[in-house]
């Protein structure tokens, strides 16, 4: 198992190098970059994307994809904004409803992929659209009230770190151990390297697929809960950018879209890289429209690099 962990971690090295080079370049380009306030801002902005990237990694490792994460995030902010109010009971109810919505969405995705053999892209786009419609019915525009005690807790700072980012780090440590040092993780990577072979070795691939998508949905809901504290409201469209950005973060971090290769550690580097792009361009006063161009180029380059590696190993 140690050898396989090293092999998966090697995939994250290029993204780590890119991240360090970007930090060095940013420090020279802008004197404001290395201020405590700016670094805290980068890490806080990274938190939600990094959490969703864990969800995306979970399904990418088995060769799937989850585009419904965006609507799950939006629904979670609405649940918190509608029910949390000023009471602890309301906050807990909002959290339970958000996690249930995420888990149920993932369950539908998993059943669609495993039982009905619907392509992952198709079923997750379908649930994304369905859930977005529910979001717009419940809250046509941004609104609601998020529990202010919860907002203050998530925004609490220690130096350059916020509670939101520290929770993200804890989540990554848990899933790093889960994927690399447990039977569950071994089954996930085995499925990514060949579902037929995994099935022949005794793995219940249908059950695992449903479980993986349910986990993805619940992690996405958790991301939405954290985001609700950051924006202090519910928003039916706030999650829209996170579907493709989470895929980009994972792929830039060395996770293969074909399954079975990569580590959540790389996805964290990828999420930081995307946040750095936004931060650096904002500090330099460059139009945010160019951010889409750079993100697209990074994603295309990462995917091309993977294909070249696959050709060399075939």
PDB file of C-alpha atoms in Angstrom:
ATOM      1  CA  UNK A   1       0.000   0.000   0.000  1.00  0.00           C
ATOM      2  CA  UNK A   2       2.893   2.363   0.743  1.00  0.00           C
ATOM      3  CA  UNK A   3       4.114   2.132  -2.825  1.00  0.00           C
ATOM      4  CA  UNK A   4       0.694   2.965  -4.232  1.00  0.00           C
ATOM      5  CA  UNK A   5       0.359   5.974  -1.905  1.00  0.00           C
ATOM      6  CA  UNK A   6       3.695   7.295  -3.191  1.00  0.00           C
ATOM      7  CA  UNK A   7       2.579   6.739  -6.782  1.00  0.00           C
ATOM      8  CA  UNK A   8      -0.658   8.671  -6.205  1.00  0.00           C
ATOM      9  CA  UNK A   9       1.150  11.451  -4.341  1.00  0.00           C
ATOM     10  CA  UNK A  10       3.611  11.876  -7.218  1.00  0.00           C
ATOM     11  CA  UNK A  11       0.698  13.017  -9.359  1.00  0.00           C
ATOM     12  CA  UNK A  12       0.293  16.023  -7.038  1.00  0.00           C
ATOM     13  CA  UNK A  13       3.924  17.202  -7.364  1.00  0.00           C
ATOM     14  CA  UNK A  14       3.448  19.306 -10.549  1.00  0.00           C
ATOM     15  CA  UNK A  15       0.529  21.197  -8.988  1.00  0.00           C
ATOM     16  CA  UNK A  16       2.567  21.798  -5.815  1.00  0.00           C
ATOM     17  CA  UNK A  17       5.425  23.228  -7.902  1.00  0.00           C
ATOM     18  CA  UNK A  18       3.012  25.455  -9.863  1.00  0.00           C
ATOM     19  CA  UNK A  19       1.455  26.669  -6.612  1.00  0.00           C
ATOM     20  CA  UNK A  20       4.841  27.599  -5.124  1.00  0.00           C
ATOM     21  CA  UNK A  21       5.916  29.365  -8.325  1.00  0.00           C
ATOM     22  CA  UNK A  22       2.676  31.342  -8.340  1.00  0.00           C
ATOM     23  CA  UNK A  23       3.209  32.408  -4.730  1.00  0.00           C
ATOM     24  CA  UNK A  24       6.752  33.568  -5.546  1.00  0.00           C
ATOM     25  CA  UNK A  25       5.603  35.429  -8.667  1.00  0.00           C
ATOM     26  CA  UNK A  26       2.725  37.073  -6.804  1.00  0.00           C
ATOM     27  CA  UNK A  27       5.029  38.274  -4.021  1.00  0.00           C
ATOM     28  CA  UNK A  28       7.174  40.065  -6.598  1.00  0.00           C
ATOM     29  CA  UNK A  29       4.260  41.382  -8.646  1.00  0.00           C
ATOM     30  CA  UNK A  30       2.296  42.871  -5.765  1.00  0.00           C
ATOM     31  CA  UNK A  31       3.484  44.151  -2.411  1.00  0.00           C
ATOM     32  CA  UNK A  32       0.005  43.502  -1.004  1.00  0.00           C
ATOM     33  CA  UNK A  33       0.145  39.765  -1.609  1.00  0.00           C
ATOM     34  CA  UNK A  34       2.161  38.729   1.457  1.00  0.00           C
ATOM     35  CA  UNK A  35       0.105  40.731   3.933  1.00  0.00           C
ATOM     36  CA  UNK A  36      -1.670  38.719   6.624  1.00  0.00           C
ATOM     37  CA  UNK A  37      -5.070  40.010   5.503  1.00  0.00           C
ATOM     38  CA  UNK A  38      -4.531  38.958   1.881  1.00  0.00           C
ATOM     39  CA  UNK A  39      -3.165  35.506   2.748  1.00  0.00           C
ATOM     40  CA  UNK A  40      -6.112  34.954   5.076  1.00  0.00           C
ATOM     41  CA  UNK A  41      -8.425  36.029   2.259  1.00  0.00           C
ATOM     42  CA  UNK A  42      -6.847  33.530  -0.166  1.00  0.00           C
ATOM     43  CA  UNK A  43      -7.117  30.643   2.280  1.00  0.00           C
ATOM     44  CA  UNK A  44     -10.699  31.514   3.254  1.00  0.00           C
ATOM     45  CA  UNK A  45     -11.748  31.755  -0.397  1.00  0.00           C
ATOM     46  CA  UNK A  46     -10.049  28.415  -1.051  1.00  0.00           C
ATOM     47  CA  UNK A  47     -12.050  26.636   1.668  1.00  0.00           C
ATOM     48  CA  UNK A  48     -15.361  26.077  -0.143  1.00  0.00           C
ATOM     49  CA  UNK A  49     -13.769  25.120  -3.468  1.00  0.00           C
ATOM     50  CA  UNK A  50     -11.348  22.786  -1.694  1.00  0.00           C
ATOM     51  CA  UNK A  51     -14.212  21.044   0.129  1.00  0.00           C
ATOM     52  CA  UNK A  52     -16.185  20.566  -3.102  1.00  0.00           C
ATOM     53  CA  UNK A  53     -13.008  19.255  -4.747  1.00  0.00           C
ATOM     54  CA  UNK A  54     -12.941  16.433  -2.179  1.00  0.00           C
ATOM     55  CA  UNK A  55     -16.488  15.555  -3.247  1.00  0.00           C
ATOM     56  CA  UNK A  56     -15.448  15.604  -6.897  1.00  0.00           C
ATOM     57  CA  UNK A  57     -12.359  13.489  -6.198  1.00  0.00           C
ATOM     58  CA  UNK A  58     -14.529  10.850  -4.553  1.00  0.00           C
ATOM     59  CA  UNK A  59     -16.396  10.182  -7.808  1.00  0.00           C
ATOM     60  CA  UNK A  60     -13.453  10.875 -10.129  1.00  0.00           C
ATOM     61  CA  UNK A  61     -11.474   8.112  -8.402  1.00  0.00           C
ATOM     62  CA  UNK A  62     -14.082   5.578  -9.582  1.00  0.00           C
ATOM     63  CA  UNK A  63     -14.134   7.073 -13.077  1.00  0.00           C
ATOM     64  CA  UNK A  64     -17.285   9.148 -12.584  1.00  0.00           C
ATOM     65  CA  UNK A  65     -18.097  12.849 -12.382  1.00  0.00           C
ATOM     66  CA  UNK A  66     -20.601  14.862 -10.345  1.00  0.00           C
ATOM     67  CA  UNK A  67     -22.014  18.032 -11.891  1.00  0.00           C
ATOM     68  CA  UNK A  68     -24.826  18.245  -9.328  1.00  0.00           C
ATOM     69  CA  UNK A  69     -22.444  19.584  -6.656  1.00  0.00           C
ATOM     70  CA  UNK A  70     -23.283  23.140  -7.748  1.00  0.00           C
ATOM     71  CA  UNK A  71     -27.018  22.852  -7.042  1.00  0.00           C
ATOM     72  CA  UNK A  72     -26.396  20.950  -3.802  1.00  0.00           C
ATOM     73  CA  UNK A  73     -24.276  23.871  -2.601  1.00  0.00           C
ATOM     74  CA  UNK A  74     -27.000  26.375  -3.517  1.00  0.00           C
ATOM     75  CA  UNK A  75     -29.686  24.261  -1.826  1.00  0.00           C
ATOM     76  CA  UNK A  76     -27.581  24.032   1.337  1.00  0.00           C
ATOM     77  CA  UNK A  77     -27.242  27.811   1.607  1.00  0.00           C
ATOM     78  CA  UNK A  78     -31.028  28.081   1.216  1.00  0.00           C
ATOM     79  CA  UNK A  79     -31.677  25.468   3.927  1.00  0.00           C
ATOM     80  CA  UNK A  80     -29.437  27.322   6.360  1.00  0.00           C
ATOM     81  CA  UNK A  81     -30.859  30.759   5.456  1.00  0.00           C
ATOM     82  CA  UNK A  82     -34.483  29.594   5.731  1.00  0.00           C
ATOM     83  CA  UNK A  83     -34.297  27.666   8.990  1.00  0.00           C
ATOM     84  CA  UNK A  84     -31.256  28.699  11.070  1.00  0.00           C
ATOM     85  CA  UNK A  85     -32.654  32.040  12.291  1.00  0.00           C
ATOM     86  CA  UNK A  86     -31.466  32.986  15.773  1.00  0.00           C
ATOM     87  CA  UNK A  87     -31.824  29.614  17.480  1.00  0.00           C
ATOM     88  CA  UNK A  88     -29.483  26.657  17.808  1.00  0.00           C
ATOM     89  CA  UNK A  89     -32.370  24.293  17.069  1.00  0.00           C
ATOM     90  CA  UNK A  90     -33.116  26.103  13.821  1.00  0.00           C
ATOM     91  CA  UNK A  91     -29.446  25.967  12.825  1.00  0.00           C
ATOM     92  CA  UNK A  92     -29.273  22.233  13.509  1.00  0.00           C
ATOM     93  CA  UNK A  93     -32.468  21.693  11.498  1.00  0.00           C
ATOM     94  CA  UNK A  94     -31.005  23.639   8.565  1.00  0.00           C
ATOM     95  CA  UNK A  95     -27.796  21.599   8.696  1.00  0.00           C
ATOM     96  CA  UNK A  96     -29.709  18.293   8.836  1.00  0.00           C
ATOM     97  CA  UNK A  97     -31.921  19.313   5.883  1.00  0.00           C
ATOM     98  CA  UNK A  98     -28.907  20.439   3.859  1.00  0.00           C
ATOM     99  CA  UNK A  99     -27.004  17.215   4.482  1.00  0.00           C
ATOM    100  CA  UNK A 100     -30.139  15.161   3.724  1.00  0.00           C
ATOM    101  CA  UNK A 101     -30.652  17.003   0.426  1.00  0.00           C
ATOM    102  CA  UNK A 102     -27.035  16.374  -0.522  1.00  0.00           C
ATOM    103  CA  UNK A 103     -27.136  12.728   0.451  1.00  0.00           C
ATOM    104  CA  UNK A 104     -30.442  12.123  -1.364  1.00  0.00           C
ATOM    105  CA  UNK A 105     -29.125  13.808  -4.526  1.00  0.00           C
ATOM    106  CA  UNK A 106     -26.020  11.631  -4.383  1.00  0.00           C
ATOM    107  CA  UNK A 107     -28.172   8.557  -3.801  1.00  0.00           C
ATOM    108  CA  UNK A 108     -30.204   9.282  -6.946  1.00  0.00           C
ATOM    109  CA  UNK A 109     -27.003   9.865  -8.919  1.00  0.00           C
ATOM    110  CA  UNK A 110     -25.468   6.630  -7.664  1.00  0.00           C
ATOM    111  CA  UNK A 111     -28.546   4.546  -8.430  1.00  0.00           C
ATOM    112  CA  UNK A 112     -28.797   6.110 -11.881  1.00  0.00           C
ATOM    113  CA  UNK A 113     -25.174   5.247 -12.657  1.00  0.00           C
ATOM    114  CA  UNK A 114     -25.014   1.783 -11.061  1.00  0.00           C
ATOM    115  CA  UNK A 115     -28.500   0.333 -11.567  1.00  0.00           C
ATOM    116  CA  UNK A 116     -29.702   2.037 -14.744  1.00  0.00           C
ATOM    117  CA  UNK A 117     -26.301   2.479 -16.405  1.00  0.00           C
ATOM    118  CA  UNK A 118     -26.963   6.159 -17.138  1.00  0.00           C
ATOM    119  CA  UNK A 119     -23.694   8.001 -17.941  1.00  0.00           C
ATOM    120  CA  UNK A 120     -22.525   9.939 -14.882  1.00  0.00           C
ATOM    121  CA  UNK A 121     -22.409  13.242 -16.767  1.00  0.00           C
ATOM    122  CA  UNK A 122     -26.042  12.874 -17.903  1.00  0.00           C
ATOM    123  CA  UNK A 123     -27.595  11.826 -14.594  1.00  0.00           C
ATOM    124  CA  UNK A 124     -25.699  14.415 -12.542  1.00  0.00           C
ATOM    125  CA  UNK A 125     -26.599  17.238 -14.963  1.00  0.00           C
ATOM    126  CA  UNK A 126     -30.225  16.086 -14.696  1.00  0.00           C
ATOM    127  CA  UNK A 127     -30.238  16.189 -10.896  1.00  0.00           C
ATOM    128  CA  UNK A 128     -28.385  19.500 -11.056  1.00  0.00           C
ATOM    129  CA  UNK A 129     -31.163  21.005 -13.194  1.00  0.00           C
ATOM    130  CA  UNK A 130     -33.932  19.491 -11.046  1.00  0.00           C
ATOM    131  CA  UNK A 131     -32.397  20.780  -7.820  1.00  0.00           C
ATOM    132  CA  UNK A 132     -31.737  24.221  -9.307  1.00  0.00           C
ATOM    133  CA  UNK A 133     -35.450  24.483 -10.149  1.00  0.00           C
ATOM    134  CA  UNK A 134     -36.339  23.626  -6.536  1.00  0.00           C
ATOM    135  CA  UNK A 135     -33.849  26.254  -5.319  1.00  0.00           C
ATOM    136  CA  UNK A 136     -35.390  28.968  -7.514  1.00  0.00           C
ATOM    137  CA  UNK A 137     -38.901  28.076  -6.334  1.00  0.00           C
ATOM    138  CA  UNK A 138     -37.887  28.205  -2.667  1.00  0.00           C
ATOM    139  CA  UNK A 139     -35.811  31.383  -3.001  1.00  0.00           C
ATOM    140  CA  UNK A 140     -35.981  33.201  -6.374  1.00  0.00           C
ATOM    141  CA  UNK A 141     -33.232  35.625  -5.322  1.00  0.00           C
ATOM    142  CA  UNK A 142     -30.642  35.948  -2.610  1.00  0.00           C
ATOM    143  CA  UNK A 143     -32.180  36.288   0.837  1.00  0.00           C
ATOM    144  CA  UNK A 144     -33.007  34.679   4.142  1.00  0.00           C
ATOM    145  CA  UNK A 145     -31.132  34.997   7.404  1.00  0.00           C
ATOM    146  CA  UNK A 146     -28.185  32.895   8.519  1.00  0.00           C
ATOM    147  CA  UNK A 147     -27.649  32.391  12.246  1.00  0.00           C
ATOM    148  CA  UNK A 148     -25.214  35.153  13.224  1.00  0.00           C
ATOM    149  CA  UNK A 149     -23.535  33.069  15.906  1.00  0.00           C
ATOM    150  CA  UNK A 150     -22.742  30.486  13.236  1.00  0.00           C
ATOM    151  CA  UNK A 151     -21.446  33.217  10.913  1.00  0.00           C
ATOM    152  CA  UNK A 152     -19.124  34.566  13.608  1.00  0.00           C
ATOM    153  CA  UNK A 153     -17.861  31.062  14.405  1.00  0.00           C
ATOM    154  CA  UNK A 154     -16.995  30.209  10.787  1.00  0.00           C
ATOM    155  CA  UNK A 155     -15.359  33.607  10.272  1.00  0.00           C
ATOM    156  CA  UNK A 156     -13.288  33.399  13.469  1.00  0.00           C
ATOM    157  CA  UNK A 157      -9.600  33.980  12.676  1.00  0.00           C
ATOM    158  CA  UNK A 158      -6.297  32.823  14.143  1.00  0.00           C
ATOM    159  CA  UNK A 159      -3.507  34.643  12.334  1.00  0.00           C
ATOM    160  CA  UNK A 160      -3.884  33.907   8.616  1.00  0.00           C
ATOM    161  CA  UNK A 161      -6.221  30.984   9.281  1.00  0.00           C
ATOM    162  CA  UNK A 162      -9.998  31.049   9.588  1.00  0.00           C
ATOM    163  CA  UNK A 163     -12.236  28.355  11.080  1.00  0.00           C
ATOM    164  CA  UNK A 164     -13.527  27.663   7.558  1.00  0.00           C
ATOM    165  CA  UNK A 165     -10.027  26.820   6.311  1.00  0.00           C
ATOM    166  CA  UNK A 166      -9.135  24.793   9.413  1.00  0.00           C
ATOM    167  CA  UNK A 167     -12.291  22.682   8.933  1.00  0.00           C
ATOM    168  CA  UNK A 168     -11.178  22.159   5.330  1.00  0.00           C
ATOM    169  CA  UNK A 169      -7.776  20.914   6.476  1.00  0.00           C
ATOM    170  CA  UNK A 170      -9.414  18.476   8.920  1.00  0.00           C
ATOM    171  CA  UNK A 171     -11.660  17.192   6.118  1.00  0.00           C
ATOM    172  CA  UNK A 172      -8.653  16.640   3.847  1.00  0.00           C
ATOM    173  CA  UNK A 173      -6.744  14.762   6.530  1.00  0.00           C
ATOM    174  CA  UNK A 174      -9.735  12.486   7.135  1.00  0.00           C
ATOM    175  CA  UNK A 175     -10.210  11.703   3.450  1.00  0.00           C
ATOM    176  CA  UNK A 176      -6.493  11.323   2.834  1.00  0.00           C
ATOM    177  CA  UNK A 177      -6.451   8.560   5.447  1.00  0.00           C
ATOM    178  CA  UNK A 178      -9.748   7.134   4.178  1.00  0.00           C
ATOM    179  CA  UNK A 179      -8.567   6.810   0.576  1.00  0.00           C
ATOM    180  CA  UNK A 180      -4.998   5.686   1.181  1.00  0.00           C
ATOM    181  CA  UNK A 181      -5.108   3.579   4.352  1.00  0.00           C
ATOM    182  CA  UNK A 182      -8.497   1.827   4.508  1.00  0.00           C
ATOM    183  CA  UNK A 183     -10.290  -1.004   2.691  1.00  0.00           C
ATOM    184  CA  UNK A 184     -12.821   1.528   1.412  1.00  0.00           C
ATOM    185  CA  UNK A 185     -10.056   3.505  -0.286  1.00  0.00           C
ATOM    186  CA  UNK A 186      -8.557   0.392  -1.833  1.00  0.00           C
ATOM    187  CA  UNK A 187     -11.957  -0.548  -3.249  1.00  0.00           C
ATOM    188  CA  UNK A 188     -12.433   2.944  -4.705  1.00  0.00           C
ATOM    189  CA  UNK A 189      -9.074   2.900  -6.493  1.00  0.00           C
ATOM    190  CA  UNK A 190      -9.661  -0.673  -7.649  1.00  0.00           C
ATOM    191  CA  UNK A 191     -12.942   0.375  -9.277  1.00  0.00           C
ATOM    192  CA  UNK A 192     -11.232   3.306 -10.949  1.00  0.00           C
ATOM    193  CA  UNK A 193      -8.649   0.980 -12.453  1.00  0.00           C
ATOM    194  CA  UNK A 194     -11.303  -1.345 -13.882  1.00  0.00           C
ATOM    195  CA  UNK A 195     -14.837  -1.959 -12.648  1.00  0.00           C
ATOM    196  CA  UNK A 196     -14.982  -5.439 -14.187  1.00  0.00           C
ATOM    197  CA  UNK A 197     -11.762  -6.543 -12.488  1.00  0.00           C
ATOM    198  CA  UNK A 198     -12.936  -4.985  -9.211  1.00  0.00           C
ATOM    199  CA  UNK A 199     -16.199  -6.931  -9.450  1.00  0.00           C
ATOM    200  CA  UNK A 200     -14.353 -10.168 -10.204  1.00  0.00           C
ATOM    201  CA  UNK A 201     -12.200  -9.629  -7.112  1.00  0.00           C
ATOM    202  CA  UNK A 202     -15.281  -9.592  -4.902  1.00  0.00           C
ATOM    203  CA  UNK A 203     -16.087  -5.879  -4.662  1.00  0.00           C
ATOM    204  CA  UNK A 204     -19.791  -4.987  -4.796  1.00  0.00           C
ATOM    205  CA  UNK A 205     -19.295  -2.249  -7.408  1.00  0.00           C
ATOM    206  CA  UNK A 206     -22.958  -1.203  -7.531  1.00  0.00           C
ATOM    207  CA  UNK A 207     -23.120  -0.675  -3.777  1.00  0.00           C
ATOM    208  CA  UNK A 208     -19.796   1.181  -3.813  1.00  0.00           C
ATOM    209  CA  UNK A 209     -20.939   3.456  -6.638  1.00  0.00           C
ATOM    210  CA  UNK A 210     -24.080   4.453  -4.752  1.00  0.00           C
ATOM    211  CA  UNK A 211     -22.045   5.032  -1.582  1.00  0.00           C
ATOM    212  CA  UNK A 212     -19.428   7.135  -3.385  1.00  0.00           C
ATOM    213  CA  UNK A 213     -22.040   9.437  -4.947  1.00  0.00           C
ATOM    214  CA  UNK A 214     -23.920   9.760  -1.640  1.00  0.00           C
ATOM    215  CA  UNK A 215     -20.664  10.803   0.051  1.00  0.00           C
ATOM    216  CA  UNK A 216     -20.032  13.325  -2.725  1.00  0.00           C
ATOM    217  CA  UNK A 217     -23.476  14.835  -2.197  1.00  0.00           C
ATOM    218  CA  UNK A 218     -23.027  15.163   1.559  1.00  0.00           C
ATOM    219  CA  UNK A 219     -19.569  16.742   1.243  1.00  0.00           C
ATOM    220  CA  UNK A 220     -21.011  19.228  -1.264  1.00  0.00           C
ATOM    221  CA  UNK A 221     -23.777  20.034   1.226  1.00  0.00           C
ATOM    222  CA  UNK A 222     -21.127  20.670   3.880  1.00  0.00           C
ATOM    223  CA  UNK A 223     -19.409  23.088   1.459  1.00  0.00           C
ATOM    224  CA  UNK A 224     -22.716  24.912   1.027  1.00  0.00           C
ATOM    225  CA  UNK A 225     -23.172  25.155   4.793  1.00  0.00           C
ATOM    226  CA  UNK A 226     -19.743  26.793   5.118  1.00  0.00           C
ATOM    227  CA  UNK A 227     -20.498  29.088   2.161  1.00  0.00           C
ATOM    228  CA  UNK A 228     -23.774  30.235   3.730  1.00  0.00           C
ATOM    229  CA  UNK A 229     -21.801  31.635   6.663  1.00  0.00           C
ATOM    230  CA  UNK A 230     -19.456  33.459   4.299  1.00  0.00           C
ATOM    231  CA  UNK A 231     -22.242  35.146   2.290  1.00  0.00           C
ATOM    232  CA  UNK A 232     -24.662  35.376   5.288  1.00  0.00           C
ATOM    233  CA  UNK A 233     -27.634  34.465   3.097  1.00  0.00           C
ATOM    234  CA  UNK A 234     -29.156  31.828   0.861  1.00  0.00           C
ATOM    235  CA  UNK A 235     -28.655  32.043  -2.887  1.00  0.00           C
ATOM    236  CA  UNK A 236     -30.167  29.766  -5.575  1.00  0.00           C
ATOM    237  CA  UNK A 237     -27.314  30.359  -8.017  1.00  0.00           C
ATOM    238  CA  UNK A 238     -24.283  30.790  -5.765  1.00  0.00           C
ATOM    239  CA  UNK A 239     -23.014  27.255  -6.417  1.00  0.00           C
ATOM    240  CA  UNK A 240     -23.063  27.471 -10.220  1.00  0.00           C
ATOM    241  CA  UNK A 241     -19.325  27.965 -10.722  1.00  0.00           C
ATOM    242  CA  UNK A 242     -18.261  25.172  -8.381  1.00  0.00           C
ATOM    243  CA  UNK A 243     -19.103  22.216 -10.633  1.00  0.00           C
ATOM    244  CA  UNK A 244     -16.472  22.936 -13.268  1.00  0.00           C
ATOM    245  CA  UNK A 245     -14.069  24.599 -10.832  1.00  0.00           C
ATOM    246  CA  UNK A 246     -14.025  21.482  -8.636  1.00  0.00           C
ATOM    247  CA  UNK A 247     -13.284  19.311 -11.664  1.00  0.00           C
ATOM    248  CA  UNK A 248     -10.548  21.747 -12.700  1.00  0.00           C
ATOM    249  CA  UNK A 249      -9.010  21.776  -9.202  1.00  0.00           C
ATOM    250  CA  UNK A 250      -8.915  17.979  -9.067  1.00  0.00           C
ATOM    251  CA  UNK A 251      -7.498  17.521 -12.580  1.00  0.00           C
ATOM    252  CA  UNK A 252      -4.917  20.291 -12.139  1.00  0.00           C
ATOM    253  CA  UNK A 253      -3.978  18.507  -8.894  1.00  0.00           C
ATOM    254  CA  UNK A 254      -3.199  15.292 -10.769  1.00  0.00           C
ATOM    255  CA  UNK A 255      -6.478  13.371 -10.430  1.00  0.00           C
ATOM    256  CA  UNK A 256      -7.292  11.424 -13.590  1.00  0.00           C
ATOM    257  CA  UNK A 257     -10.775  11.762 -15.094  1.00  0.00           C
ATOM    258  CA  UNK A 258     -10.429   8.128 -16.171  1.00  0.00           C
ATOM    259  CA  UNK A 259     -10.340   7.024 -12.527  1.00  0.00           C
ATOM    260  CA  UNK A 260      -7.926   5.234 -10.219  1.00  0.00           C
ATOM    261  CA  UNK A 261      -5.142   7.839 -10.189  1.00  0.00           C
ATOM    262  CA  UNK A 262      -4.404  10.804  -7.936  1.00  0.00           C
ATOM    263  CA  UNK A 263      -4.822  12.043  -4.388  1.00  0.00           C
ATOM    264  CA  UNK A 264      -6.957  14.557  -2.535  1.00  0.00           C
ATOM    265  CA  UNK A 265      -3.679  16.298  -1.626  1.00  0.00           C
ATOM    266  CA  UNK A 266      -3.323  17.272  -5.280  1.00  0.00           C
ATOM    267  CA  UNK A 267      -6.899  18.546  -5.377  1.00  0.00           C
ATOM    268  CA  UNK A 268      -6.092  20.863  -2.459  1.00  0.00           C
ATOM    269  CA  UNK A 269      -3.137  22.272  -4.420  1.00  0.00           C
ATOM    270  CA  UNK A 270      -5.401  22.667  -7.441  1.00  0.00           C
ATOM    271  CA  UNK A 271      -7.996  24.562  -5.393  1.00  0.00           C
ATOM    272  CA  UNK A 272      -5.299  26.877  -4.010  1.00  0.00           C
ATOM    273  CA  UNK A 273      -3.992  27.497  -7.552  1.00  0.00           C
ATOM    274  CA  UNK A 274      -7.444  28.556  -8.793  1.00  0.00           C
ATOM    275  CA  UNK A 275      -7.901  30.836  -5.778  1.00  0.00           C
ATOM    276  CA  UNK A 276      -4.458  32.337  -6.365  1.00  0.00           C
ATOM    277  CA  UNK A 277      -5.379  33.104  -9.973  1.00  0.00           C
ATOM    278  CA  UNK A 278      -8.403  35.085  -8.802  1.00  0.00           C
ATOM    279  CA  UNK A 279      -6.473  36.843  -6.040  1.00  0.00           C
ATOM    280  CA  UNK A 280      -3.426  37.763  -8.121  1.00  0.00           C
ATOM    281  CA  UNK A 281      -5.478  39.130 -11.010  1.00  0.00           C
ATOM    282  CA  UNK A 282      -7.661  41.156  -8.645  1.00  0.00           C
ATOM    283  CA  UNK A 283      -4.584  42.610  -6.931  1.00  0.00           C
ATOM    284  CA  UNK A 284      -3.117  43.547 -10.316  1.00  0.00           C
ATOM    285  CA  UNK A 285      -6.384  45.099 -11.451  1.00  0.00           C
ATOM    286  CA  UNK A 286      -6.834  42.664 -14.358  1.00  0.00           C
ATOM    287  CA  UNK A 287     -10.358  42.035 -15.653  1.00  0.00           C
ATOM    288  CA  UNK A 288     -11.963  38.961 -14.032  1.00  0.00           C
ATOM    289  CA  UNK A 289     -12.998  37.757 -17.504  1.00  0.00           C
ATOM    290  CA  UNK A 290      -9.410  36.675 -18.122  1.00  0.00           C
ATOM    291  CA  UNK A 291      -9.666  34.327 -15.151  1.00  0.00           C
ATOM    292  CA  UNK A 292     -11.933  32.039 -17.201  1.00  0.00           C
ATOM    293  CA  UNK A 293      -9.352  31.936 -19.996  1.00  0.00           C
ATOM    294  CA  UNK A 294      -6.514  30.990 -17.632  1.00  0.00           C
ATOM    295  CA  UNK A 295      -8.623  28.361 -15.838  1.00  0.00           C
ATOM    296  CA  UNK A 296      -9.624  26.845 -19.173  1.00  0.00           C
ATOM    297  CA  UNK A 297      -6.030  26.746 -20.381  1.00  0.00           C
ATOM    298  CA  UNK A 298      -4.846  25.129 -17.140  1.00  0.00           C
ATOM    299  CA  UNK A 299      -7.546  22.477 -17.373  1.00  0.00           C
ATOM    300  CA  UNK A 300      -6.787  21.712 -21.041  1.00  0.00           C
ATOM    301  CA  UNK A 301      -3.052  21.533 -20.344  1.00  0.00           C
ATOM    302  CA  UNK A 302      -3.577  19.195 -17.372  1.00  0.00           C
ATOM    303  CA  UNK A 303      -5.807  16.845 -19.357  1.00  0.00           C
ATOM    304  CA  UNK A 304      -3.397  16.783 -22.312  1.00  0.00           C
ATOM    305  CA  UNK A 305      -0.536  15.991 -19.923  1.00  0.00           C
ATOM    306  CA  UNK A 306      -2.509  13.057 -18.506  1.00  0.00           C
ATOM    307  CA  UNK A 307      -3.197  11.680 -21.968  1.00  0.00           C
ATOM    308  CA  UNK A 308       0.502  11.873 -22.863  1.00  0.00           C
ATOM    309  CA  UNK A 309       1.397   9.997 -19.663  1.00  0.00           C
ATOM    310  CA  UNK A 310      -1.190   7.316 -20.429  1.00  0.00           C
ATOM    311  CA  UNK A 311       0.214   6.806 -23.924  1.00  0.00           C
ATOM    312  CA  UNK A 312       3.705   6.314 -22.543  1.00  0.00           C
ATOM    313  CA  UNK A 313       2.522   3.685 -20.065  1.00  0.00           C
ATOM    314  CA  UNK A 314       0.407   1.755 -22.605  1.00  0.00           C
TER     315      UNK A 314
END
